[in-house]
PDB file of N, CA, C and O in Angstrom, chain B, residues numbered from 101:
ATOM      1  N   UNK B 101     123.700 -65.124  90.459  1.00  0.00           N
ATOM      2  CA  UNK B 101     124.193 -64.461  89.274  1.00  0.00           C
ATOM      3  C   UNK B 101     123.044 -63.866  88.479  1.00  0.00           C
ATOM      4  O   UNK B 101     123.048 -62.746  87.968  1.00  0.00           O
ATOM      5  N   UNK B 102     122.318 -64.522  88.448  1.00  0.00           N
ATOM      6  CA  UNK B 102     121.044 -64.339  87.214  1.00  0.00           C
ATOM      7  C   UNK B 102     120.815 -62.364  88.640  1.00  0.00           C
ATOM      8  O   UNK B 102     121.164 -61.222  88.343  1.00  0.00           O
ATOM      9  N   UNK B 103     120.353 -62.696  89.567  1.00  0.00           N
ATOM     10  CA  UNK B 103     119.890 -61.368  90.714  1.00  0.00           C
ATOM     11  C   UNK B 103     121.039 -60.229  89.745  1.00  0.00           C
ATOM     12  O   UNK B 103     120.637 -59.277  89.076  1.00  0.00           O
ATOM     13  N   UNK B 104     122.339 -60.597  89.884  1.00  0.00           N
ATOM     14  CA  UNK B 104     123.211 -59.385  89.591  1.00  0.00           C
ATOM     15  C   UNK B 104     122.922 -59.335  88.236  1.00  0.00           C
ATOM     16  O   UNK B 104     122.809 -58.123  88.048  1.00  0.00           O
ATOM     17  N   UNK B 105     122.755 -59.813  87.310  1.00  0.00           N
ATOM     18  CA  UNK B 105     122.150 -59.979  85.600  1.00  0.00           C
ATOM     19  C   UNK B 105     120.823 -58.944  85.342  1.00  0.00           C
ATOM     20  O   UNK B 105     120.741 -58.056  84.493  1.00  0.00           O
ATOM     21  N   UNK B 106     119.635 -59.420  86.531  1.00  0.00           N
ATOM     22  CA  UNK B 106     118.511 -58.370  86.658  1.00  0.00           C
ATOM     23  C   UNK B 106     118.747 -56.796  87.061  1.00  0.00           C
ATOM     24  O   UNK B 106     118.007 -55.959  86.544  1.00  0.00           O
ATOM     25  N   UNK B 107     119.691 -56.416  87.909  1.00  0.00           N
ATOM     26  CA  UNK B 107     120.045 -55.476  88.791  1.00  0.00           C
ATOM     27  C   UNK B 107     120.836 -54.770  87.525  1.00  0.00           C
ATOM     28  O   UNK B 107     120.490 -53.649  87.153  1.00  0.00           O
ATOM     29  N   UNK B 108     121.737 -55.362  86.988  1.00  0.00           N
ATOM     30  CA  UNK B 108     122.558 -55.201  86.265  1.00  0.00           C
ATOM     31  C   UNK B 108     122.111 -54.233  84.487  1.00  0.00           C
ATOM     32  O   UNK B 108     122.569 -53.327  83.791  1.00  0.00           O
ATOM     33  N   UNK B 109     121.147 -55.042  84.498  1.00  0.00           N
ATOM     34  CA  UNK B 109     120.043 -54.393  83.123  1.00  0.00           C
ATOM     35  C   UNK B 109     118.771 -53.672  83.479  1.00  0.00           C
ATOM     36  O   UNK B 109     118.196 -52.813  82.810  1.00  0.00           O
ATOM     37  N   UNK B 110     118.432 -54.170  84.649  1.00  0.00           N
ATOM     38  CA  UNK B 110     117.117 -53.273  84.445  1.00  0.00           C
ATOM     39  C   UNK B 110     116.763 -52.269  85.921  1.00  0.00           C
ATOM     40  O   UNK B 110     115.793 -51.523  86.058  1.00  0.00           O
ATOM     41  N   UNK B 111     117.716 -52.491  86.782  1.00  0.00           N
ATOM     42  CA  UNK B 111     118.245 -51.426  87.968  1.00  0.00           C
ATOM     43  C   UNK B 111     119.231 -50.900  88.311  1.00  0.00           C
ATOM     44  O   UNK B 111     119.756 -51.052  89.414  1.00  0.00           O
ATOM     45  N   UNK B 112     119.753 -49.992  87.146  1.00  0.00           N
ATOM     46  CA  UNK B 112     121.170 -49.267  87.415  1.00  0.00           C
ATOM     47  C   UNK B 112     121.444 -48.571  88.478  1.00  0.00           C
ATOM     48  O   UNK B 112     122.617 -48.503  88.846  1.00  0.00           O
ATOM     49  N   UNK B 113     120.283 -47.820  89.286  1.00  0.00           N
ATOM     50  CA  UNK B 113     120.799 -46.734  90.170  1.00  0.00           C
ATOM     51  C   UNK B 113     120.311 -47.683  91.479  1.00  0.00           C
ATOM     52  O   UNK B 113     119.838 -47.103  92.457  1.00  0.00           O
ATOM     53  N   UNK B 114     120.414 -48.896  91.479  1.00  0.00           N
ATOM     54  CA  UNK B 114     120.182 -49.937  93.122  1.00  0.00           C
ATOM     55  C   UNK B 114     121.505 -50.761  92.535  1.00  0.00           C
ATOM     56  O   UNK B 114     122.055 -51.366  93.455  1.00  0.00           O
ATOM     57  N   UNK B 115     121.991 -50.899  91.584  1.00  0.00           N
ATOM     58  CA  UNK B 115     123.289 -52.143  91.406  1.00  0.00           C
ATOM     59  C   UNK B 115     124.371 -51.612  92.416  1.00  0.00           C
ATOM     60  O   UNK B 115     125.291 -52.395  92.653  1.00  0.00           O
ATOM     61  N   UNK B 116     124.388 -50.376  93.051  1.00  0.00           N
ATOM     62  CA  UNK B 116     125.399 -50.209  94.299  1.00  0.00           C
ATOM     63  C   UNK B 116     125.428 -50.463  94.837  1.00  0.00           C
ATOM     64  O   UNK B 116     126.507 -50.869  95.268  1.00  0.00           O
ATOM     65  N   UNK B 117     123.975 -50.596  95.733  1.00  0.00           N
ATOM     66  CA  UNK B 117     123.483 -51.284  96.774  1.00  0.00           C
ATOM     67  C   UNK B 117     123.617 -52.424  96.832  1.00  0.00           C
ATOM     68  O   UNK B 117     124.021 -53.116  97.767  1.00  0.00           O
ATOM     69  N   UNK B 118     123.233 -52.741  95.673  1.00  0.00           N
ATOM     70  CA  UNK B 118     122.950 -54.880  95.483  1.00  0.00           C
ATOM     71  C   UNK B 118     124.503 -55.127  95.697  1.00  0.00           C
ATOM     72  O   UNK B 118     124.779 -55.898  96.616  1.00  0.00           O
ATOM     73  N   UNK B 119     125.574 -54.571  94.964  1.00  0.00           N
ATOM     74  CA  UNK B 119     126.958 -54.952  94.935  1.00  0.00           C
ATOM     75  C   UNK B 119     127.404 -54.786  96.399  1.00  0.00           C
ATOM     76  O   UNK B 119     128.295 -55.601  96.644  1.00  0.00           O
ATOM     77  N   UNK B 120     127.142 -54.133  97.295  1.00  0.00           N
ATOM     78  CA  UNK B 120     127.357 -54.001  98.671  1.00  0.00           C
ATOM     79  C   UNK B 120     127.020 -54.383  99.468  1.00  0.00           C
ATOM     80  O   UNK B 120     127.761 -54.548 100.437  1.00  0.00           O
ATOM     81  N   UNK B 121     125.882 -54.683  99.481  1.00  0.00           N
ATOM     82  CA  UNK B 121     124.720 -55.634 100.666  1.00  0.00           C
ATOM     83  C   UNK B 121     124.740 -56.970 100.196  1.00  0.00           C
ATOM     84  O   UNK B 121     124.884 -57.913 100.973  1.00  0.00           O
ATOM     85  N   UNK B 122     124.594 -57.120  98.884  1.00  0.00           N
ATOM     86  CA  UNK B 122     124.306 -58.725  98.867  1.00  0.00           C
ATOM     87  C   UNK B 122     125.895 -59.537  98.008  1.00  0.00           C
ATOM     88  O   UNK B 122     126.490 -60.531  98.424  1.00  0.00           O
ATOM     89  N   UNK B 123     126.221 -58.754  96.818  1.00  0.00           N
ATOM     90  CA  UNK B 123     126.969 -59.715  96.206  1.00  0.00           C
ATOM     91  C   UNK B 123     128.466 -59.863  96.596  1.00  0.00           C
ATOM     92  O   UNK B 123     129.159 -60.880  96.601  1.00  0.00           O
ATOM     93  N   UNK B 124     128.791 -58.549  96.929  1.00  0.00           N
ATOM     94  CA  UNK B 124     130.174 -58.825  97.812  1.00  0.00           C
ATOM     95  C   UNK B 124     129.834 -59.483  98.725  1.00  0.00           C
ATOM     96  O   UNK B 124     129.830 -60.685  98.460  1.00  0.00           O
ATOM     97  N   UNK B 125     129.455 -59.160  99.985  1.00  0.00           N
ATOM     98  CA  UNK B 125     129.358 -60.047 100.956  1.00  0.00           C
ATOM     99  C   UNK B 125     129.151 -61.808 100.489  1.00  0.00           C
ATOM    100  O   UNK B 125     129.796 -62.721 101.005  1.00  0.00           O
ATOM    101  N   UNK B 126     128.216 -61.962  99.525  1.00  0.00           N
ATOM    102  CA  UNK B 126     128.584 -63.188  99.540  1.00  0.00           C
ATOM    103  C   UNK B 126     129.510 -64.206  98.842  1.00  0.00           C
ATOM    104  O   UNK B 126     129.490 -65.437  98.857  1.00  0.00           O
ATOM    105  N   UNK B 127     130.369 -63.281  98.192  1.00  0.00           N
ATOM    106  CA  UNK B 127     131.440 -64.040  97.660  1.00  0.00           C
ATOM    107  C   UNK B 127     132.491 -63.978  98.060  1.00  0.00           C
ATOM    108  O   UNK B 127     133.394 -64.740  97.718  1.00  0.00           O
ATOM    109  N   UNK B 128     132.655 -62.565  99.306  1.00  0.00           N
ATOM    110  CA  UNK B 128     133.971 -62.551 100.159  1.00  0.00           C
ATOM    111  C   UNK B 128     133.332 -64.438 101.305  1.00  0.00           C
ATOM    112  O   UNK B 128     134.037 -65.429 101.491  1.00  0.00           O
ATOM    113  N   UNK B 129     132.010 -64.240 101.740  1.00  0.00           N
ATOM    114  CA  UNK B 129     132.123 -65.773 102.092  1.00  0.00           C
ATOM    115  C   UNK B 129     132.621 -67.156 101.319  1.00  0.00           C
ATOM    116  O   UNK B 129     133.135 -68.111 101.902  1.00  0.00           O
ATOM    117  N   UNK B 130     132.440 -67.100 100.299  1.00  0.00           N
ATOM    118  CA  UNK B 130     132.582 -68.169  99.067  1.00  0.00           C
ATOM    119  C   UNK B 130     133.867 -68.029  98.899  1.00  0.00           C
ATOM    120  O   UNK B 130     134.311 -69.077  98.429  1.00  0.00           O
ATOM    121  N   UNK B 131     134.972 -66.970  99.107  1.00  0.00           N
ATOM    122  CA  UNK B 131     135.955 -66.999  98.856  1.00  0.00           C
ATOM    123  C   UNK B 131     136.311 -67.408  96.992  1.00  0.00           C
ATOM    124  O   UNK B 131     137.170 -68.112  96.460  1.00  0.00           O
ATOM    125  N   UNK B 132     135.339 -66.688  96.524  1.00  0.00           N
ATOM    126  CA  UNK B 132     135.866 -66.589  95.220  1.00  0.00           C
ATOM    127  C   UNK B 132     135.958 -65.342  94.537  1.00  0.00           C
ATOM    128  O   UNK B 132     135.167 -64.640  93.907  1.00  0.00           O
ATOM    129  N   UNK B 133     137.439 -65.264  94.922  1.00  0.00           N
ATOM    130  CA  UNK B 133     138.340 -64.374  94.164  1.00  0.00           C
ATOM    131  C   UNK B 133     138.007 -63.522  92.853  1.00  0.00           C
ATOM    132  O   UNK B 133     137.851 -62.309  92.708  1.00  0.00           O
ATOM    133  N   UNK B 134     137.948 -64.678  91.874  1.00  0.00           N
ATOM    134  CA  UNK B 134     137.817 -64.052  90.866  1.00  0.00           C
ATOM    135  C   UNK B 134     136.309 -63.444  90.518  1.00  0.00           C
ATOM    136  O   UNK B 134     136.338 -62.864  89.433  1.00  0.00           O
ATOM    137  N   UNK B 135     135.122 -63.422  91.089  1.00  0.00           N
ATOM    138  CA  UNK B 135     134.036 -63.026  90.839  1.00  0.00           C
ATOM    139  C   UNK B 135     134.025 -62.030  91.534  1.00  0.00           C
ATOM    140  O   UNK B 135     133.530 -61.079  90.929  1.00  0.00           O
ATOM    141  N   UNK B 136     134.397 -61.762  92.705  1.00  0.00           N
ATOM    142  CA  UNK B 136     134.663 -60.672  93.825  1.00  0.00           C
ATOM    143  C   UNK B 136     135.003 -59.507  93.220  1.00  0.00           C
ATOM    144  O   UNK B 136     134.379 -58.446  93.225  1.00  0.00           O
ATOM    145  N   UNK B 137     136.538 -59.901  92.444  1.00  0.00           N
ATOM    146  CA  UNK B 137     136.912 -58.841  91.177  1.00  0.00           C
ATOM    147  C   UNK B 137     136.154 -58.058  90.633  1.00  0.00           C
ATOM    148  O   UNK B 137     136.052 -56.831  90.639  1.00  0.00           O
ATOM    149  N   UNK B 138     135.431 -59.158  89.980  1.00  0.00           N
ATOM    150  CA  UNK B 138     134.656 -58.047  89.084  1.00  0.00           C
ATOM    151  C   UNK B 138     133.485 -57.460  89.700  1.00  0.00           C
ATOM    152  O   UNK B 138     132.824 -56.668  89.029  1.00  0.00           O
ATOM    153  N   UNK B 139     133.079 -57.783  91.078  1.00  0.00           N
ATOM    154  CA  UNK B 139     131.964 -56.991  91.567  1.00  0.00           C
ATOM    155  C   UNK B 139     132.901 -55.855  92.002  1.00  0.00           C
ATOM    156  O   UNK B 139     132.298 -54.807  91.770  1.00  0.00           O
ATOM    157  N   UNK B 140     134.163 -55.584  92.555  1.00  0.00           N
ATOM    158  CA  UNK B 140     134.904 -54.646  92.805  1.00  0.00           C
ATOM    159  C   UNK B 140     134.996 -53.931  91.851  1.00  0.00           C
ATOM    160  O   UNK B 140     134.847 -52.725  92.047  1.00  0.00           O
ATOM    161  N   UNK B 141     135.200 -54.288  90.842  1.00  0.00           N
ATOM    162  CA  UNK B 141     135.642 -53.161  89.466  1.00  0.00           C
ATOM    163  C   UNK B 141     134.320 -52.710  88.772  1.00  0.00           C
ATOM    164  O   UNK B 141     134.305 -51.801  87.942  1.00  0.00           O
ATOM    165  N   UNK B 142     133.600 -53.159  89.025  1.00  0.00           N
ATOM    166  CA  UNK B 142     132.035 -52.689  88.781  1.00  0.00           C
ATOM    167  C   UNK B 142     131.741 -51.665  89.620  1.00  0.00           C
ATOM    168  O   UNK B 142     131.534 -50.478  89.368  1.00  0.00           O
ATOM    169  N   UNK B 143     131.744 -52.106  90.382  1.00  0.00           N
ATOM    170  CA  UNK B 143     131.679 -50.918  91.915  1.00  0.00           C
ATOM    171  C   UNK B 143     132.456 -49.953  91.761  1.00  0.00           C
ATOM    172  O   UNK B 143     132.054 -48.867  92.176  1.00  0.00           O
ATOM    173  N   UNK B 144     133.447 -50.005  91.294  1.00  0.00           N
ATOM    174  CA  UNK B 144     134.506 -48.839  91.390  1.00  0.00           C
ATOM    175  C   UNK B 144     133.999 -47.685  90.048  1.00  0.00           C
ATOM    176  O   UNK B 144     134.058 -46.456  90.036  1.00  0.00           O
ATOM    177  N   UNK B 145     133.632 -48.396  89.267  1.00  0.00           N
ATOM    178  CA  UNK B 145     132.986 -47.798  87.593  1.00  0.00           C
ATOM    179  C   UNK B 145     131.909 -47.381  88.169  1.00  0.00           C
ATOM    180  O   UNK B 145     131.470 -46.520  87.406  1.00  0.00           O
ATOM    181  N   UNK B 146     131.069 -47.494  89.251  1.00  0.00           N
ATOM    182  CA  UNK B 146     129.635 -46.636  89.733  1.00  0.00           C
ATOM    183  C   UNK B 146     130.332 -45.648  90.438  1.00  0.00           C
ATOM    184  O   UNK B 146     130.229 -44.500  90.006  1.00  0.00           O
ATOM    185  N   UNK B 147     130.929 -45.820  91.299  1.00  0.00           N
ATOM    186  CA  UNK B 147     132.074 -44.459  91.843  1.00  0.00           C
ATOM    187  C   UNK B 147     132.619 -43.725  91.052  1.00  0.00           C
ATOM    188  O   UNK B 147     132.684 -42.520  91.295  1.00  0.00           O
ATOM    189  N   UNK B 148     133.012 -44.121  90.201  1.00  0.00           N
ATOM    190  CA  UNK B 148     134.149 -42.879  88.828  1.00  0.00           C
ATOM    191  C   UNK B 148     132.828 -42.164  88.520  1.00  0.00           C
ATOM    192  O   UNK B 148     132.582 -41.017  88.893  1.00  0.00           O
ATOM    193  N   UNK B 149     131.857 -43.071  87.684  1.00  0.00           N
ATOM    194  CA  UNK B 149     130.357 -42.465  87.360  1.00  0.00           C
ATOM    195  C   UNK B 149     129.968 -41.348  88.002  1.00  0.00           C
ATOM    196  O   UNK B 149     129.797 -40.315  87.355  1.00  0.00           O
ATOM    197  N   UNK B 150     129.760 -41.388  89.448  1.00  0.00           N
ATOM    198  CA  UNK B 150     129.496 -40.202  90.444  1.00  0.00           C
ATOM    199  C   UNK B 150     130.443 -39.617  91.430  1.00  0.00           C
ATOM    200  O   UNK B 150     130.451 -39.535  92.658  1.00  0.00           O
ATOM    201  N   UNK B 151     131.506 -39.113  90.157  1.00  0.00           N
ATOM    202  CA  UNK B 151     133.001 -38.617  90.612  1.00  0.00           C
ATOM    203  C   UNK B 151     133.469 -38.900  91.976  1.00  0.00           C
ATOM    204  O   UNK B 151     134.207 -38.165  92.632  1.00  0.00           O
ATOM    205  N   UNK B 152     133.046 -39.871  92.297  1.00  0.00           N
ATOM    206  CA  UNK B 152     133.300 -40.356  93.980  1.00  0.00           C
ATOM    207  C   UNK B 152     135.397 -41.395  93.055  1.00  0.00           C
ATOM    208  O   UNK B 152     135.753 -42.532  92.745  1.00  0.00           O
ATOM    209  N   UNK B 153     135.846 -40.369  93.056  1.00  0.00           N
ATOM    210  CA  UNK B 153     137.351 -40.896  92.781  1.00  0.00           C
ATOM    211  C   UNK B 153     138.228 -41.429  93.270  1.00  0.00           C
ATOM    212  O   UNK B 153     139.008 -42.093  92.589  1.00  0.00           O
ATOM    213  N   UNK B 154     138.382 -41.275  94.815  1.00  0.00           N
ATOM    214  CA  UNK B 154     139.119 -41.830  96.280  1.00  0.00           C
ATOM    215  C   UNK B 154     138.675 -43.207  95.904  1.00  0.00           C
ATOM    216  O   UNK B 154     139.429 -44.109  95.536  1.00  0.00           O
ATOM    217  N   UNK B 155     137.069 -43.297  96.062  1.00  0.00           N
ATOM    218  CA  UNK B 155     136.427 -44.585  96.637  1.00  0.00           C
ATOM    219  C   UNK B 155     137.000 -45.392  95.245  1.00  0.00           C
ATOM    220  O   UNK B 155     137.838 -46.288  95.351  1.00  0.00           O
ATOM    221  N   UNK B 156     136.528 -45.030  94.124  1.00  0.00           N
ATOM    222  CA  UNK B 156     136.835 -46.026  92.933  1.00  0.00           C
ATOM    223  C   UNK B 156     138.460 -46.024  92.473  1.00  0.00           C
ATOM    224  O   UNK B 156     139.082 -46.466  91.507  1.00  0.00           O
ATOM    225  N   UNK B 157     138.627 -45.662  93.072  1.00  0.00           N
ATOM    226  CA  UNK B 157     140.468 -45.905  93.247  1.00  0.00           C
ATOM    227  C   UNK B 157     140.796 -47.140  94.188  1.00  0.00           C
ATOM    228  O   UNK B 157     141.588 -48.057  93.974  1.00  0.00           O
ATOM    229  N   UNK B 158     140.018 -46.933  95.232  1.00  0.00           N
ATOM    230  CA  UNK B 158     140.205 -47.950  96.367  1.00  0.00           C
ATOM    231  C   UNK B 158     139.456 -49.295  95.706  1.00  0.00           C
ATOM    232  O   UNK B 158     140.114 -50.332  95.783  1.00  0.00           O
ATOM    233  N   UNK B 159     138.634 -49.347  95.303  1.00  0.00           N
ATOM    234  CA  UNK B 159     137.858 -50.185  94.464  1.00  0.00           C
ATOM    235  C   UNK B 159     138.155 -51.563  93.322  1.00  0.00           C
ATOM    236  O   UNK B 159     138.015 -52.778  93.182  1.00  0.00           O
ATOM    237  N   UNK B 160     138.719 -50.185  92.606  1.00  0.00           N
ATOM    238  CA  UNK B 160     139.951 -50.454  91.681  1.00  0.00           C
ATOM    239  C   UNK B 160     140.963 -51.475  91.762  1.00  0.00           C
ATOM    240  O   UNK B 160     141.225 -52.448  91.055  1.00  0.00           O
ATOM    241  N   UNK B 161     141.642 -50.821  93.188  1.00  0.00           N
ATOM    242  CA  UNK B 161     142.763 -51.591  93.329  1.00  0.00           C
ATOM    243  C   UNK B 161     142.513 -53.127  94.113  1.00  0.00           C
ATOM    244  O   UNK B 161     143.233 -54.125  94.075  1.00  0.00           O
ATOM    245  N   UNK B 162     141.180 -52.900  94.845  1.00  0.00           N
ATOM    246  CA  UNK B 162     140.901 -54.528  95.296  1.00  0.00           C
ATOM    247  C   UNK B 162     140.430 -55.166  94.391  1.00  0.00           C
ATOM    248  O   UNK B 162     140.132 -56.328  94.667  1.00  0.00           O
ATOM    249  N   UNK B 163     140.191 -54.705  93.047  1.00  0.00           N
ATOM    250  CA  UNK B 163     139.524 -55.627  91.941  1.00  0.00           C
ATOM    251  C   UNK B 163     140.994 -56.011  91.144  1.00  0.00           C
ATOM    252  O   UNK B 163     141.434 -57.145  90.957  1.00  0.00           O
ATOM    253  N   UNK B 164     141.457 -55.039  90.838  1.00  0.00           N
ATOM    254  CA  UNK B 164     142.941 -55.583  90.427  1.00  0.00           C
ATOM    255  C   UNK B 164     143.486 -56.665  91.210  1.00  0.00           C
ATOM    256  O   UNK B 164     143.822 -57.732  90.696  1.00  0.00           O
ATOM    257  N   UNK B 165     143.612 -56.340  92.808  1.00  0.00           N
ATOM    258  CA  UNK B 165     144.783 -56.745  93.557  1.00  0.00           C
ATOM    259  C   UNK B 165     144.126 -58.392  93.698  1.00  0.00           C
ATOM    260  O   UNK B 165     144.966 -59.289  93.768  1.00  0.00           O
ATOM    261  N   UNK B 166     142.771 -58.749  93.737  1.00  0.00           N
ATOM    262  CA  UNK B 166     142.158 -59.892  93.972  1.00  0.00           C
ATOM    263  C   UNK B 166     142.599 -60.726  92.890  1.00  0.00           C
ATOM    264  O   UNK B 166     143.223 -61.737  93.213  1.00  0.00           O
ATOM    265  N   UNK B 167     142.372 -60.475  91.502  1.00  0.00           N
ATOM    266  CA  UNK B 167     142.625 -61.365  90.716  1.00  0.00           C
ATOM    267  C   UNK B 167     144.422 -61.137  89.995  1.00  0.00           C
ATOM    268  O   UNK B 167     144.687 -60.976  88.804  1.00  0.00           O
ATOM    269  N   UNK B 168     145.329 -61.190  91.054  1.00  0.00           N
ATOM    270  CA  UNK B 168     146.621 -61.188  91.013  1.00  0.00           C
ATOM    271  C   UNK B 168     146.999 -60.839  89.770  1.00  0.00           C
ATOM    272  O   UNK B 168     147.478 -61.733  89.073  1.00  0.00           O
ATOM    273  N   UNK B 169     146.873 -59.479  89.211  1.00  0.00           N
ATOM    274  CA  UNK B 169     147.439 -58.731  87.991  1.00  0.00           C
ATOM    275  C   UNK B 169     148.268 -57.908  89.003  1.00  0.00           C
ATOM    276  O   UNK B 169     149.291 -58.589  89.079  1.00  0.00           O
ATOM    277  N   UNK B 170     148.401 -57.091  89.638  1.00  0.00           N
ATOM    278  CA  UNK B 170     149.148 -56.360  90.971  1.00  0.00           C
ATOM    279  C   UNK B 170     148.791 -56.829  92.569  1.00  0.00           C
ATOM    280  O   UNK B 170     147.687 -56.717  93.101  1.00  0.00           O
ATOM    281  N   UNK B 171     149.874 -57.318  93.113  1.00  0.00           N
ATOM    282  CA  UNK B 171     149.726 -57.478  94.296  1.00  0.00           C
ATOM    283  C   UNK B 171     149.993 -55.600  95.012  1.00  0.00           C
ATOM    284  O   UNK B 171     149.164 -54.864  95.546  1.00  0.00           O
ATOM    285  N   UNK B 172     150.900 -55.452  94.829  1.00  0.00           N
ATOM    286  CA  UNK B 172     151.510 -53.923  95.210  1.00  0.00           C
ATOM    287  C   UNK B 172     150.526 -52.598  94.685  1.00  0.00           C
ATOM    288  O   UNK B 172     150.836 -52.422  93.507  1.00  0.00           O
ATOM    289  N   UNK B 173     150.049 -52.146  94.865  1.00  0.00           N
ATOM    290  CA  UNK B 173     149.872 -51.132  94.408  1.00  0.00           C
ATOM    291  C   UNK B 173     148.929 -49.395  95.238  1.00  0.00           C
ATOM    292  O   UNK B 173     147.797 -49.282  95.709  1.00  0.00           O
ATOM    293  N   UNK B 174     149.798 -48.595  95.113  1.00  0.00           N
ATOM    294  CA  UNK B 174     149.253 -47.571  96.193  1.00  0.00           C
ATOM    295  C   UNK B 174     148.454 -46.299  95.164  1.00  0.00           C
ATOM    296  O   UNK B 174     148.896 -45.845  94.108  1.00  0.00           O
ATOM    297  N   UNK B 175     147.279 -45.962  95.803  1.00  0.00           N
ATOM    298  CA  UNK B 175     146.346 -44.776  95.007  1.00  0.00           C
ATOM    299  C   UNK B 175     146.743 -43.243  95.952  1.00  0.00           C
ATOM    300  O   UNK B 175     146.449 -43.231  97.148  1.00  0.00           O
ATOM    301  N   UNK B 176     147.150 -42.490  95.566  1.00  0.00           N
ATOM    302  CA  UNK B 176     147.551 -41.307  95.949  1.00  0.00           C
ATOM    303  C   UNK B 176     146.040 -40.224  95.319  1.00  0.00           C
ATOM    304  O   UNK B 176     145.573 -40.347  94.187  1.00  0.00           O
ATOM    305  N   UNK B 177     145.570 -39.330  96.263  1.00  0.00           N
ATOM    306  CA  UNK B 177     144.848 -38.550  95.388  1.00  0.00           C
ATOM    307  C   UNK B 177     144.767 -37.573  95.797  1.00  0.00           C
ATOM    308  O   UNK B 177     145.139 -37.627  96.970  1.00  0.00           O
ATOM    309  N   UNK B 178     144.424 -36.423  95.476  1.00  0.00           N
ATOM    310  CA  UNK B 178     144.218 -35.127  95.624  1.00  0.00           C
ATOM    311  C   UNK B 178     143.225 -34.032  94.960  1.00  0.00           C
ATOM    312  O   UNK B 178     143.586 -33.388  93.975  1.00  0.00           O
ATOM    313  N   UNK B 179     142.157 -33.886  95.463  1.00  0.00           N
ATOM    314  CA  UNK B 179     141.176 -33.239  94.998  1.00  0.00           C
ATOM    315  C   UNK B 179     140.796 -33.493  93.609  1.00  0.00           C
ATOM    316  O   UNK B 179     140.961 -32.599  92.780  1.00  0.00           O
ATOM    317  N   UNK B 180     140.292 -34.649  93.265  1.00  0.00           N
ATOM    318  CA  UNK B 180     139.536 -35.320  92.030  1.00  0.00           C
ATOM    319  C   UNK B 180     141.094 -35.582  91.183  1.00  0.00           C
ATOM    320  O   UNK B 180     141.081 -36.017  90.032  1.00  0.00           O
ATOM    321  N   UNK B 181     142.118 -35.331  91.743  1.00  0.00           N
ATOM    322  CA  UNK B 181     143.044 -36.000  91.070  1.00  0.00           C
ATOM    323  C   UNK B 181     143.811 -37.236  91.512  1.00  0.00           C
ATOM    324  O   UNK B 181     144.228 -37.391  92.659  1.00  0.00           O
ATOM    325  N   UNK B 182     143.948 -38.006  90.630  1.00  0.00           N
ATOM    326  CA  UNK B 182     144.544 -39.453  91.488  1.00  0.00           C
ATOM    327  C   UNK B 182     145.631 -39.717  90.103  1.00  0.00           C
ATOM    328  O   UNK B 182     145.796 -39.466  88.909  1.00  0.00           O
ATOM    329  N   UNK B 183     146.205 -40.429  91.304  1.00  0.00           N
ATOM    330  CA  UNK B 183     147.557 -41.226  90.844  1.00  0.00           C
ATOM    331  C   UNK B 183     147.210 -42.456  90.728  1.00  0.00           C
ATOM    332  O   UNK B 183     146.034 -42.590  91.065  1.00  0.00           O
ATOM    333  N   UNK B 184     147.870 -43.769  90.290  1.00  0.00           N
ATOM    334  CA  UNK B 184     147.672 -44.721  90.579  1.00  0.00           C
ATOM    335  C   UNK B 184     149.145 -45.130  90.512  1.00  0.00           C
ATOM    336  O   UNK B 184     149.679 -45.240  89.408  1.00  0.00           O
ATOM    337  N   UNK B 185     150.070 -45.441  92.042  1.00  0.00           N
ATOM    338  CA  UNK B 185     151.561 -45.796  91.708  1.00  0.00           C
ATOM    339  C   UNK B 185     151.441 -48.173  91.780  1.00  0.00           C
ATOM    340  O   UNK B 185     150.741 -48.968  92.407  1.00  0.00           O
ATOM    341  N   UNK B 186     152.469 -48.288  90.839  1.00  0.00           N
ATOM    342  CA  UNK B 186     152.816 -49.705  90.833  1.00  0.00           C
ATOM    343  C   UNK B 186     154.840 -49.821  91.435  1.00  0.00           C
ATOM    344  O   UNK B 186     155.884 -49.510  90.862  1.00  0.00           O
ATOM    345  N   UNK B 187     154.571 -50.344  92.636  1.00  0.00           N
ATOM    346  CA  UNK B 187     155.903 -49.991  92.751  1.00  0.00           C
ATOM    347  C   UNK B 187     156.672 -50.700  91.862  1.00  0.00           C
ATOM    348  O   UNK B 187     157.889 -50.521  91.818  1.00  0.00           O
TER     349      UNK B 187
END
């Protein structure tokens, strides 16, 4: 935690990397859910950041869908425009 805390304040343009190589991976092992979340929804907020919109849609919804606020939910998009449907 303290690694994502450093990355977090004083290496903004590597916290993508770090969130991909090191901290997801090791909490999809740990199987904890709720921290996973928020490395997902973090991740997804560096994607919106660099209009990458598909990806932080997809992002999005595994940070939502992990910490059971929506199990259901489908991202529709179309050229920097997105939907977000809840059935």
């Amino acid at each position: 935690m303290f690694l994502y805390q450093q990355y977090f304040h004083f290496d903004y343009k590597n916290l993508k990397t770090f969130l991909e190589t090191e901290a997801i991976p090791f909490f999809q092992k740990q199987g904890n859910n709720k921290q996973l979340s928020i490395f997902y929804i973090d991740l997804a907020t560096i994607y919106y950041q660099e209009n990458q919109f598909k990806k932080a849609c997809l992002y999005y919804q595994k940070g939502i869908s992990g910490i059971g606020i929506v199990k259901n939910m489908h991202v529709v998009t179309s050229d920097k425009k997105v939907q977000v449907k809840f059935p």
